[in-house]
XYZ file of C-alpha atoms in Angstrom:
732
model
C 156.867 58.626 168.270
C 158.380 55.564 169.897
C 158.903 52.676 167.632
C 161.686 50.637 169.230
C 160.109 51.011 172.676
C 156.628 51.492 173.754
C 155.107 50.877 177.227
C 152.519 48.304 177.741
C 151.331 46.554 180.848
C 151.686 43.090 179.673
C 155.104 41.268 179.092
C 156.168 41.644 175.469
C 156.381 37.876 174.941
C 153.623 37.957 172.278
C 151.025 40.315 170.991
C 148.173 41.111 173.269
C 144.638 40.054 172.246
C 142.517 43.075 171.492
C 138.989 43.441 172.638
C 137.108 45.958 170.443
C 134.079 47.555 171.941
C 130.847 47.254 169.937
C 130.222 49.771 167.289
C 127.701 52.633 167.923
C 126.570 55.042 165.204
C 129.324 57.551 164.487
C 128.428 60.767 162.751
C 127.338 59.500 159.342
C 128.838 60.541 156.017
C 126.386 59.831 153.198
C 126.662 62.989 151.284
C 129.245 65.820 150.413
C 127.017 67.962 152.833
C 127.746 65.486 155.697
C 131.376 65.638 154.994
C 131.233 69.445 154.921
C 129.695 69.458 158.402
C 132.424 67.175 159.761
C 134.980 69.391 157.880
C 133.830 72.531 159.738
C 133.968 70.706 163.055
C 137.789 69.497 162.299
C 138.670 73.111 161.322
C 137.101 74.347 164.521
C 138.789 71.887 166.671
C 142.197 72.623 164.953
C 141.971 76.334 165.742
C 140.616 75.887 169.192
C 143.295 73.414 170.384
C 146.371 74.522 168.558
C 147.652 77.193 171.039
C 147.587 74.462 173.714
C 149.629 71.756 171.718
C 153.079 72.106 172.756
C 156.391 70.520 171.943
C 158.508 69.154 174.718
C 162.346 69.344 174.343
C 164.927 67.880 176.669
C 168.029 70.016 176.566
C 169.714 67.271 178.661
C 169.197 64.413 176.068
C 168.279 66.300 172.896
C 165.104 64.151 172.600
C 161.759 65.678 171.925
C 158.021 64.899 171.917
C 154.648 66.684 172.438
C 152.118 67.548 175.034
C 148.908 69.371 175.608
C 148.047 71.877 178.237
C 144.831 70.997 180.272
C 144.663 73.756 182.851
C 145.065 77.593 182.989
C 148.023 77.137 185.333
C 149.960 75.030 183.018
C 149.463 71.458 183.558
C 150.542 69.243 180.653
C 149.638 65.738 179.718
C 152.123 63.709 177.690
C 153.419 60.090 177.312
C 155.741 58.522 179.993
C 158.423 57.578 177.543
C 158.823 61.284 176.469
C 159.977 62.321 179.943
C 161.866 59.309 180.833
C 165.131 60.011 182.361
C 164.655 63.644 182.712
C 163.440 66.042 185.402
C 163.007 69.296 183.381
C 161.575 69.902 179.935
C 161.633 72.922 177.513
C 157.984 73.698 176.676
C 157.783 75.245 173.304
C 154.537 76.864 171.972
C 153.445 76.791 168.372
C 154.286 80.399 168.024
C 157.924 79.689 169.072
C 157.682 80.904 172.784
C 159.800 78.762 175.077
C 159.437 78.361 178.797
C 160.698 75.859 181.295
C 158.702 72.954 182.699
C 159.266 70.337 185.444
C 158.320 66.726 185.121
C 155.828 65.430 187.722
C 154.888 61.745 187.809
C 154.671 58.941 185.131
C 153.020 55.682 185.027
C 154.959 53.694 182.258
C 152.443 50.752 182.119
C 149.825 53.234 180.807
C 152.493 55.495 178.987
C 151.173 58.506 180.639
C 152.984 61.541 182.493
C 152.593 65.100 183.608
C 154.589 68.126 183.215
C 153.981 71.474 184.944
C 154.951 74.880 183.318
C 157.286 76.929 185.696
C 155.675 80.352 184.922
C 152.594 82.232 185.777
C 149.692 81.792 183.535
C 146.878 81.760 182.513
C 147.826 79.360 179.659
C 145.750 78.236 176.742
C 144.251 74.911 177.614
C 141.972 72.194 176.359
C 138.973 70.450 177.955
C 139.383 66.817 178.943
C 136.972 64.386 177.649
C 136.370 60.687 178.167
C 138.166 57.668 176.698
C 136.201 54.903 178.086
C 133.237 55.953 176.015
C 134.924 55.966 172.862
C 133.685 53.362 170.152
C 135.125 52.078 167.038
C 134.105 54.464 164.272
C 134.115 57.595 166.318
C 135.787 60.529 164.395
C 139.083 62.027 165.831
C 141.540 64.852 165.196
C 145.091 64.125 166.287
C 147.908 66.666 166.668
C 151.487 66.787 167.594
C 154.921 68.165 166.666
C 155.875 65.461 164.155
C 159.600 64.929 163.856
C 160.230 67.598 166.412
C 159.447 71.170 166.805
C 159.450 73.178 163.427
C 159.191 76.865 163.837
C 158.091 77.262 160.055
C 154.686 75.216 160.767
C 152.156 74.636 163.315
C 151.716 71.248 164.736
C 150.158 69.127 161.872
C 146.480 68.177 161.985
C 145.433 64.589 161.307
C 141.831 63.327 160.780
C 140.691 59.572 161.470
C 138.643 57.494 163.604
C 138.548 54.942 166.469
C 139.526 51.601 164.890
C 139.566 49.480 167.898
C 139.715 49.595 171.862
C 142.867 48.091 172.920
C 144.350 46.489 176.010
C 143.541 48.348 179.176
C 143.774 52.114 178.756
C 144.808 51.834 175.028
C 143.012 52.421 171.853
C 143.887 52.391 168.197
C 143.142 54.935 165.479
C 143.919 55.570 161.747
C 145.154 59.108 162.533
C 148.697 58.673 161.039
C 151.443 59.507 163.588
C 155.349 59.515 163.558
C 158.188 60.490 165.659
C 157.733 63.564 167.579
C 153.976 62.975 168.047
C 154.573 61.042 171.150
C 152.601 62.643 173.911
C 150.601 64.814 171.614
C 146.813 65.094 171.985
C 143.975 63.368 170.100
C 140.581 64.935 170.299
C 136.841 64.175 169.691
C 134.976 66.568 167.324
C 133.986 68.715 170.298
C 137.750 69.590 170.823
C 137.943 67.598 174.073
C 141.097 65.453 174.660
C 140.293 61.843 174.733
C 143.909 60.398 174.430
C 147.712 60.915 174.309
C 149.671 59.656 171.169
C 151.868 56.535 172.449
C 153.263 54.337 169.689
C 152.807 53.306 166.070
C 152.601 50.075 164.164
C 153.988 49.201 160.827
C 150.770 49.890 159.095
C 149.573 53.523 158.681
C 146.275 52.358 160.208
C 148.034 51.143 163.524
C 148.417 54.320 165.673
C 148.148 53.726 169.526
C 146.819 56.060 172.108
C 146.810 56.140 175.740
C 143.242 57.103 176.922
C 142.646 60.217 179.018
C 140.812 58.227 181.568
C 144.071 56.799 182.713
C 145.156 60.140 183.963
C 141.984 60.370 186.077
C 142.675 57.008 187.554
C 146.189 57.959 188.597
C 145.759 61.621 189.093
C 146.908 62.014 192.669
C 149.889 59.807 192.241
C 150.925 61.720 188.987
C 150.461 64.978 190.679
C 152.585 63.807 193.707
C 155.474 63.000 191.309
C 155.297 59.209 191.657
C 157.029 56.954 188.871
C 155.956 53.424 188.568
C 154.933 50.965 186.035
C 156.848 48.372 183.774
C 158.878 49.312 180.862
C 158.366 46.826 178.100
C 158.708 46.582 174.329
C 156.354 47.872 171.728
C 154.495 45.041 170.226
C 155.219 46.717 166.728
C 158.791 47.602 167.506
C 160.399 44.913 165.432
C 158.295 43.356 162.596
C 160.837 40.561 162.230
C 160.906 39.442 165.970
C 159.472 36.131 166.771
C 156.181 35.988 168.687
C 153.940 33.449 170.199
C 150.808 35.742 170.647
C 150.306 35.638 174.300
C 150.070 38.061 177.158
C 151.495 36.962 180.589
C 150.083 37.619 183.989
C 152.229 38.193 187.104
C 154.910 35.729 187.812
C 154.107 32.960 190.238
C 155.285 33.842 193.815
C 157.098 30.482 193.865
C 158.692 30.750 190.612
C 156.822 27.873 189.192
C 155.593 29.460 186.072
C 153.712 32.386 184.482
C 149.941 32.279 183.892
C 148.656 33.095 180.483
C 146.290 35.972 180.626
C 145.727 36.781 177.078
C 145.907 34.717 173.768
C 145.812 36.624 170.494
C 143.149 35.319 168.232
C 144.534 33.630 165.114
C 148.061 33.574 166.548
C 150.523 30.702 166.730
C 149.542 30.210 170.321
C 145.940 30.084 169.538
C 146.493 27.689 166.680
C 148.441 25.393 168.938
C 145.659 25.322 171.546
C 147.117 27.572 174.304
C 144.307 28.838 176.506
C 143.714 31.753 179.016
C 144.380 30.249 182.476
C 147.178 27.953 181.402
C 150.422 28.052 183.393
C 153.616 28.168 181.245
C 156.328 26.299 183.062
C 158.778 25.623 180.454
C 160.096 26.224 176.763
C 161.971 23.445 175.066
C 164.303 22.019 177.824
C 164.353 25.297 179.976
C 162.166 26.115 182.763
C 160.025 29.412 182.779
C 159.809 30.933 186.263
C 159.128 34.544 185.044
C 158.151 36.601 182.120
C 161.695 37.623 181.702
C 162.603 33.823 181.241
C 160.196 33.748 178.196
C 161.553 36.838 176.821
C 165.091 35.733 177.030
C 164.248 32.410 175.368
C 162.358 33.980 172.559
C 165.305 36.511 171.896
C 167.294 33.422 170.779
C 164.773 32.216 168.254
C 163.936 33.063 164.628
C 160.413 33.270 162.890
C 159.741 29.768 161.651
C 161.446 28.022 164.487
C 159.405 25.290 166.183
C 159.400 25.322 169.933
C 157.930 23.056 172.740
C 155.758 24.700 175.385
C 155.279 22.945 178.697
C 152.002 24.025 180.349
C 149.891 23.149 183.295
C 146.037 23.124 182.805
C 143.920 21.948 185.605
C 146.544 19.809 187.199
C 147.334 18.258 183.746
C 150.734 18.646 182.049
C 150.569 19.596 178.411
C 153.244 19.562 175.715
C 152.501 21.712 172.849
C 154.456 22.518 169.604
C 154.183 26.030 168.339
C 155.730 27.522 165.284
C 156.828 31.006 165.786
C 156.093 33.766 163.447
C 157.380 37.196 162.897
C 155.483 39.936 164.779
C 154.357 41.605 161.465
C 152.833 38.241 160.371
C 150.017 38.793 162.861
C 148.982 41.739 160.607
C 149.889 40.393 157.303
C 147.435 37.928 155.822
C 149.908 36.732 153.350
C 152.163 35.232 155.991
C 149.653 33.377 157.933
C 149.239 30.102 155.779
C 150.604 26.922 157.483
C 149.483 27.545 161.139
C 145.836 26.918 160.493
C 144.599 30.242 159.769
C 142.786 31.461 156.732
C 144.064 34.720 155.349
C 140.688 35.431 153.749
C 139.158 36.130 157.261
C 141.169 39.370 157.256
C 139.531 42.433 155.621
C 142.294 43.733 153.423
C 142.224 47.451 154.312
C 141.346 47.133 158.010
C 143.146 46.521 161.111
C 142.726 42.833 162.109
C 141.355 41.423 165.382
C 138.065 42.833 165.047
C 134.926 40.711 165.296
C 133.248 39.930 161.991
C 130.307 42.359 162.742
C 132.860 45.216 163.770
C 134.914 44.530 160.735
C 131.751 44.855 158.591
C 130.613 48.111 160.231
C 133.988 49.607 160.017
C 134.323 48.644 156.333
C 130.955 50.006 155.650
C 131.769 53.313 157.203
C 134.948 53.474 155.308
C 132.981 52.638 151.947
C 130.514 55.477 152.717
C 133.395 57.945 153.186
C 135.119 56.776 150.091
C 131.893 57.051 147.912
C 131.502 60.631 148.961
C 135.068 61.382 148.225
C 134.764 59.566 144.893
C 131.873 61.786 143.765
C 134.061 64.908 144.345
C 137.177 63.277 142.630
C 135.137 62.338 139.549
C 134.610 65.951 138.749
C 138.251 66.402 137.675
C 138.882 62.864 136.224
C 138.815 64.109 132.646
C 141.491 66.373 133.699
C 143.700 63.573 135.197
C 145.979 61.132 133.435
C 148.375 58.347 134.180
C 151.976 58.758 132.890
C 153.944 55.887 131.616
C 157.666 55.466 131.025
C 157.721 52.461 128.809
C 155.504 49.846 130.202
C 155.665 51.341 133.806
C 153.076 53.660 135.220
C 155.242 56.021 137.034
C 153.149 59.105 137.952
C 149.848 60.910 137.615
C 149.416 64.051 135.444
C 147.372 67.198 135.312
C 145.937 68.535 131.970
C 146.625 72.325 131.672
C 146.664 75.048 129.111
C 144.780 74.282 125.847
C 144.329 70.727 126.776
C 147.617 69.512 124.899
C 149.809 70.025 127.855
C 150.233 67.887 131.097
C 152.030 68.657 134.286
C 153.642 65.652 136.198
C 156.370 64.701 138.566
C 159.766 65.323 136.952
C 161.730 62.897 139.304
C 159.508 59.982 138.417
C 160.108 60.246 134.573
C 163.670 61.670 134.633
C 166.421 59.824 132.845
C 164.137 56.852 132.397
C 165.430 56.418 128.729
C 161.886 55.060 127.641
C 159.103 56.432 125.595
C 156.644 58.766 127.676
C 153.037 58.142 127.122
C 149.895 59.311 128.911
C 146.523 57.297 129.533
C 143.558 59.626 129.694
C 140.112 59.089 131.377
C 138.537 57.550 128.154
C 141.314 54.875 128.067
C 143.100 56.666 125.076
C 146.890 56.631 124.977
C 148.885 59.590 123.939
C 152.326 59.851 122.954
C 154.196 62.411 124.995
C 157.430 64.465 125.007
C 158.976 66.634 127.703
C 159.106 70.268 126.766
C 160.532 71.654 129.954
C 161.211 71.265 133.609
C 160.360 73.520 136.604
C 163.283 72.299 138.780
C 162.501 73.668 142.076
C 158.957 72.461 141.967
C 160.021 68.838 140.556
C 157.439 69.586 137.716
C 157.865 68.357 134.203
C 155.743 69.801 131.266
C 154.574 67.297 128.767
C 153.176 68.068 125.307
C 150.911 65.306 124.104
C 149.562 64.214 120.702
C 146.034 62.947 119.853
C 142.574 64.334 120.889
C 142.665 67.622 123.002
C 141.817 66.918 126.731
C 139.983 68.811 129.262
C 142.284 71.204 131.165
C 141.745 71.966 134.917
C 140.450 75.426 135.978
C 142.605 76.530 138.885
C 140.835 77.814 141.955
C 141.157 81.457 142.838
C 140.067 81.086 146.434
C 143.528 81.040 147.769
C 145.205 78.344 149.845
C 142.719 75.996 151.715
C 142.013 76.533 155.407
C 143.622 74.377 158.094
C 141.581 71.166 158.619
C 139.652 71.491 155.418
C 139.209 68.285 153.386
C 141.146 67.678 150.287
C 140.502 65.039 147.569
C 143.110 63.416 145.193
C 141.629 62.444 141.798
C 142.251 59.500 139.437
C 141.659 59.320 135.559
C 138.995 56.466 136.172
C 136.856 58.705 138.384
C 137.727 56.565 141.408
C 139.153 58.126 144.481
C 142.801 58.711 144.723
C 142.748 59.746 148.428
C 140.969 61.807 151.012
C 142.598 63.794 153.882
C 142.681 67.096 155.506
C 144.985 70.191 155.361
C 147.553 69.513 158.124
C 149.841 72.552 157.673
C 149.242 75.859 155.641
C 151.274 76.709 152.641
C 154.999 77.129 153.548
C 158.486 76.694 152.012
C 160.500 73.591 152.821
C 163.730 75.298 152.229
C 165.999 75.954 155.108
C 167.221 79.243 153.494
C 163.732 80.316 152.881
C 162.471 80.322 156.547
C 162.332 83.871 157.607
C 162.448 84.731 161.291
C 161.042 87.932 162.955
C 162.069 87.132 166.418
C 159.138 87.817 168.649
C 156.874 85.417 170.590
C 153.240 86.331 171.210
C 151.521 86.802 174.490
C 149.175 83.904 174.803
C 146.967 85.552 177.088
C 146.184 88.755 175.099
C 142.771 89.007 173.335
C 142.875 92.530 172.036
C 143.370 93.617 168.400
C 146.811 92.847 166.816
C 149.360 90.549 168.555
C 150.987 91.537 171.858
C 154.671 90.850 172.177
C 155.381 88.280 175.040
C 159.108 88.302 174.618
C 161.774 89.062 172.083
C 164.516 86.665 170.985
C 168.180 87.909 171.648
C 170.213 88.682 168.452
C 167.263 88.897 166.060
C 165.924 91.448 163.795
C 163.223 92.382 166.161
C 165.702 93.019 168.991
C 167.775 95.271 166.614
C 164.910 97.185 165.505
C 163.861 98.136 169.117
C 160.696 95.972 169.531
C 160.011 95.298 173.171
C 157.858 93.036 175.480
C 154.365 94.571 175.557
C 154.485 96.082 172.215
C 151.291 95.381 169.978
C 151.903 94.451 166.440
C 149.075 96.068 164.323
C 150.510 95.858 160.798
C 153.071 94.260 158.605
C 153.252 96.198 155.429
C 149.698 96.950 154.479
C 148.464 93.751 156.056
C 146.519 94.237 159.214
C 147.422 91.751 161.932
C 144.379 90.155 163.785
C 146.179 87.422 165.646
C 149.084 85.029 165.849
C 147.993 82.953 162.854
C 147.717 86.277 160.697
C 151.056 87.259 162.030
C 152.491 83.956 160.866
C 150.815 84.052 157.427
C 152.179 87.634 156.809
C 155.810 86.300 156.709
C 155.085 83.328 154.481
C 157.069 83.967 151.204
C 159.569 86.236 153.069
C 163.319 85.296 153.188
C 166.056 85.967 155.530
C 167.531 89.314 154.633
C 164.119 90.742 153.603
C 163.024 94.043 155.379
C 159.485 94.333 156.604
C 157.733 97.557 157.602
C 155.812 97.257 160.823
C 153.340 99.213 162.721
C 153.155 98.771 166.405
C 151.419 100.291 169.417
C 153.504 101.237 172.445
C 152.140 103.032 175.470
C 149.124 104.448 173.621
C 151.267 105.662 170.640
C 151.715 104.209 167.231
C 155.241 103.553 165.957
C 156.648 102.678 162.581
C 159.636 100.351 162.591
C 161.571 98.491 159.978
C 162.815 94.871 160.792
C 165.446 92.830 158.982
C 164.320 89.353 158.998
C 166.880 86.533 159.996
C 167.160 82.808 159.864
C 165.085 80.591 162.131
C 166.756 79.005 165.102
C 166.939 75.107 165.067
C 165.921 72.946 168.171
C 167.038 69.397 168.710
C 165.562 67.103 166.006
C 165.184 63.453 165.535
C 168.218 61.668 164.065
C 168.270 60.905 160.446
C 168.497 57.288 161.223
C 165.469 57.243 163.433
C 163.430 59.405 160.897
C 164.394 57.281 158.032
C 163.123 54.169 159.930
C 159.826 55.729 160.528
C 159.562 57.326 157.135
C 159.453 53.869 155.602
C 156.771 52.511 157.913
C 153.451 52.207 156.111
C 154.423 52.155 152.461
C 156.704 53.594 149.736
C 157.625 57.243 149.760
C 158.626 59.615 146.962
C 162.286 59.913 145.884
C 162.064 63.821 145.858
C 160.016 64.817 148.898
C 161.457 67.954 150.264
C 162.968 71.356 149.568
C 160.015 72.597 147.715
C 159.579 76.522 147.548
C 155.929 76.399 148.583
C 153.781 73.420 149.370
C 150.607 72.561 151.652
C 150.995 69.632 153.828
C 148.039 67.197 154.190
C 147.483 63.650 155.520
C 146.643 62.184 152.213
C 147.837 58.646 151.675
C 149.322 58.308 148.102
C 151.679 56.110 146.416
C 154.727 57.793 144.723
C 153.258 56.892 141.315
C 149.911 58.738 142.248
C 151.712 62.071 142.611
C 151.307 64.633 139.819
C 147.486 64.778 139.725
C 145.012 67.391 140.697
C 143.965 67.950 144.326
C 140.346 69.297 144.814
C 138.377 70.852 147.583
C 134.839 69.363 148.488
C 133.287 71.782 145.938
C 135.544 70.169 143.130
C 137.683 73.233 142.955
C 141.226 72.354 141.895
C 143.370 73.688 144.765
C 146.740 72.160 143.562
C 148.831 69.283 142.274
C 149.967 66.550 144.475
C 153.809 66.439 144.458
C 155.286 64.093 147.098
C 154.333 61.362 149.616
C 157.173 62.311 152.250
C 156.413 59.778 154.923
C 153.518 58.068 156.597
C 152.033 61.319 157.772
C 152.972 64.005 155.185
C 151.756 64.421 151.823
C 152.582 67.585 150.026
C 150.700 69.546 147.155
C 151.668 72.615 145.405
C 148.736 75.167 145.920
C 147.005 76.438 142.763
C 148.321 80.034 143.042
C 151.905 78.789 143.162
C 151.313 76.619 140.221
C 149.890 79.499 138.260
C 152.820 81.557 139.111
C 155.143 78.746 138.245
C 153.576 78.426 134.641
C 154.648 82.029 134.049
C 158.291 81.312 134.576
C 160.705 79.876 132.048
C 161.547 76.128 132.031
C 164.813 74.190 131.952
C 165.635 71.743 129.268
C 165.075 68.263 130.391
C 168.523 67.164 129.140
C 170.235 69.320 131.646
C 167.616 69.726 134.489
C 168.637 68.335 137.927
C 166.562 65.960 139.668
C 165.597 67.033 143.281
C 166.397 70.160 145.078
C 169.933 70.435 146.837
C 169.725 71.008 150.474
C 170.560 74.623 151.559
C 173.769 74.914 153.561
C 172.913 75.753 157.258
C 174.144 78.819 158.673
C 176.122 77.022 161.368
C 177.909 74.966 158.659
C 178.944 78.056 156.728
C 180.230 79.660 159.684
C 182.878 76.857 160.195
C 184.570 78.168 156.982
C 186.422 81.308 156.574
C 184.750 83.901 154.410
C 187.428 83.400 151.734
C 187.443 79.674 151.845
C 185.422 78.055 148.844
C 183.512 74.802 149.415
C 185.447 71.809 148.659
C 184.503 69.773 145.587
C 184.286 65.962 146.234
C 184.593 63.271 143.608
C 181.153 61.617 143.119
C 180.926 58.220 144.718
C 180.893 55.243 142.352
C 178.273 52.465 142.396
C 180.326 50.165 144.464
C 180.900 52.949 147.166
C 177.209 53.733 147.269
C 176.182 50.094 147.677
C 178.735 49.576 150.416
C 177.479 52.482 152.251
C 173.895 51.452 152.007
C 174.748 47.947 153.331
C 176.740 49.470 156.196
C 173.693 51.633 157.196
C 171.217 48.644 157.063
C 173.639 46.452 159.152
C 173.816 49.397 161.680
C 170.080 49.819 161.786
C 169.605 46.092 162.364
C 172.307 46.169 165.094
C 170.790 49.201 166.876
C 167.360 47.472 166.754
C 168.640 44.323 168.187
C 170.483 46.194 170.976
C 167.088 47.797 171.910
C 165.372 44.511 172.171
C 168.119 42.887 174.172
C 168.081 45.869 176.626
C 164.265 45.644 176.953
C 164.717 41.791 177.692
C 167.507 42.065 180.184
C 167.339 45.559 181.902
C 165.332 45.908 185.076
C 162.086 47.866 184.778
C 162.433 51.411 186.045
């Protein structure tokens, strides 16, 4: 997902004004039954569109994004910035199959592009819907290969709604997105694509999409391979950048100024009296003959600077003083005092720039959803506690066993050097001590004094289905969070990601899984599996489809052997396959991911390398991890363990917790904090077999601080370079 650069039609001198459409009645949620109905629709959409949601990887640049197939002959819709500067893309299906694709046309102003698969279909595809008919409040399902293609998971599912209709072809949703989701699809509840993921804002609620109707309008040019439109900055790219809050029209043909086409409500420009139709002719002592002049002038300013705008209005020259604010201030009510704007006009948890009526309707819809979720969460509030280290609330906890034990997040209480206490649903405080640690799961076991509490009853239904709703509880019977299962249970350990080495035939509809291709130098190739074979069983497990094949390998490790029953030429054959390590495709750089991980709120210190977790799109704070997660029937299906970034929240499924509790614990005095990353195969290959890893001296505090400052300085430098390039480079 593009942060430092997005493609909008207006000059990026200031944030465009949004013009949300009037609300219509979205599918209502008044009861748990209503939410279960939507849950079924979300699950149906996820399974229906999953095979057509592909990753797009440039082997030339190493960049990656997402796309969606919309025709049987392999036409892919994606975002223009995903294909920028390349002619060919590697198309990667969710099952790992790879095939070449060629880039067709792109309209950068709308951030839309097409890619065509080089290969004979038919390919799985989705139906195209309409984006112009979308209204604020409509429910949506977003997908994409977040952070790049990951062979150990399907593209994550996100649930949300239209928050507002944006400038031109764009609309905004609260389906959380991140890098790698760019170009991925967003669907209505009928499974029709209504937009393409385009860019993200600082808030988790600001996720921007290019409407699918933009493709219809430009279809012939895109198919013909045309490339056009203006490359400009993302309004959310740098939250510290100074802005006016105006959108500029075409430059005057005589170089005598630039017309103001948009004025953002409640922006500095609006507060100063700038109007649509004004002609901007100067800034301070300099002339403005083009939008680029304005960009270059603002690039030299800082938030808080006062500038003089020279405007022409109805043949009258105006001189207005404007105080610049940082871009993020337009979305942060706390930063708006002093320029004639009342922060109380902003609804705290909603995206601003909606009318009062729309804000009220959106807030009402959100309140209804929360009320239903709260009724579910309340069922386990008696088994949920808050965990304190001294005076600081650091985590939630889940009551287990006979009611005198609590499971909580180990890394949040480790080495705190303060007394541990828990606060229960009745407001009673209990003294607690750590009796053991499950290091791999980042779980501490607490023994509590005082009244016996109500332990959870673990669900025996197995892991929840993809797209099903999950609810996080609180001790006060309020809603901790509500989301959907984004990815089924999997290991986050590199060393645990077993690889069979076959790609399924996406066109096959018979029993089992037909092998479309076999990867070279894999266990499948060594075992003699061939293209056209049909996999019927793995072990004693019948294979009904690609998802069943994927699930059958969960829990397997590289080096494990699996017995397989396959059909070849009408005969049934038994083979044994030695599983290997999964190959790695280009991923986002650590710097870029780290920038985006922090967008939208705090994240957990320990957030990866878990042996088995379910991924959801719950939005939790780090100190809310450790509590129960339930389904819509109130069954406890796991323990929340980490908020990994703006899109990923992990919980340990109930069956894994039950298995964990049967294992011995480690004494807290010696237990490690966090799971050390597994050494990647290519790193190990660089050493001789007899060469031991080098031990390095642990860095001191001064070295760590210096390194962190260097990283921050480098991030700021890169951000500034991107802005300067956007300001001075000619549009492509």
